[in-house]
């Protein structure tokens, strides 16, 4: 787990460092979920993005199997 220190912008904005955006597959204009916890604030990707990620993996795997779907 990585912990980085960033600064809030003048409008309260936070820039998520590139290494974390790449690691978690985050992209510009993507919606994120912000949750309040006792220890602070959590920023995470919506679960629907995870579903899309697995659909892409399944598509690539199916293409590699020459169109034969998994059973």
Coordinates of C-alpha atoms in Angstrom, one line a residue:
X1 CA 0.0 0.0 0.0
X2 CA 1.3 3.4 -0.9
X3 CA 0.8 6.6 1.1
X4 CA 1.5 9.9 -0.6
X5 CA 1.1 13.4 0.6
X6 CA -0.6 15.8 -1.8
X7 CA -1.9 19.4 -1.4
X8 CA -5.4 20.7 -1.8
X9 CA -5.9 23.2 -4.5
X10 CA -7.5 26.6 -4.0
X11 CA -10.9 25.1 -4.8
X12 CA -10.4 22.1 -2.5
X13 CA -9.4 19.9 -5.4
X14 CA -7.0 16.9 -5.0
X15 CA -4.8 15.6 -7.8
X16 CA -4.4 11.8 -7.6
X17 CA -0.8 11.1 -8.5
X18 CA -0.1 9.4 -11.9
X19 CA 1.3 6.2 -10.4
X20 CA -2.0 5.6 -8.5
X21 CA -4.2 6.6 -11.5
X22 CA -2.3 4.1 -13.6
X23 CA -2.3 1.4 -11.0
X24 CA -6.1 1.6 -10.4
X25 CA -7.1 2.4 -14.0
X26 CA -8.4 5.8 -13.3
X27 CA -8.9 8.3 -16.2
X28 CA -9.9 11.9 -16.7
X29 CA -13.5 12.8 -16.2
X30 CA -14.2 9.4 -14.6
X31 CA -16.7 9.5 -11.7
X32 CA -15.3 8.4 -8.4
X33 CA -17.0 7.7 -5.0
X34 CA -15.9 9.7 -2.0
X35 CA -16.7 8.2 1.4
X36 CA -16.3 9.7 4.8
X37 CA -14.8 7.4 7.4
X38 CA -13.8 7.9 11.0
X39 CA -10.1 8.0 10.0
X40 CA -10.6 10.3 7.0
X41 CA -11.9 10.4 3.4
X42 CA -11.7 7.5 0.9
X43 CA -11.7 8.0 -2.9
X44 CA -12.5 4.9 -4.9
X45 CA -13.7 3.8 -8.3
X46 CA -17.4 2.8 -8.7
X47 CA -18.1 -0.9 -8.8
X48 CA -19.5 -0.7 -12.3
X49 CA -16.0 0.2 -13.5
X50 CA -14.8 -3.1 -12.1
X51 CA -17.5 -4.9 -14.0
X52 CA -16.4 -3.2 -17.2
X53 CA -12.8 -4.2 -16.5
X54 CA -13.8 -7.9 -16.2
X55 CA -15.8 -7.7 -19.4
X56 CA -12.7 -6.4 -21.2
X57 CA -10.7 -9.2 -19.8
X58 CA -13.3 -11.8 -20.9
X59 CA -13.4 -10.2 -24.4
X60 CA -9.6 -10.4 -24.8
X61 CA -9.5 -14.0 -23.5
X62 CA -12.3 -15.0 -25.9
X63 CA -10.5 -13.4 -28.8
X64 CA -7.4 -15.4 -27.9
X65 CA -9.5 -18.5 -27.9
X66 CA -10.5 -17.7 -31.5
X67 CA -14.1 -16.8 -30.6
X68 CA -14.8 -19.8 -28.4
X69 CA -16.4 -18.6 -25.2
X70 CA -15.5 -20.0 -21.8
X71 CA -17.8 -22.6 -20.3

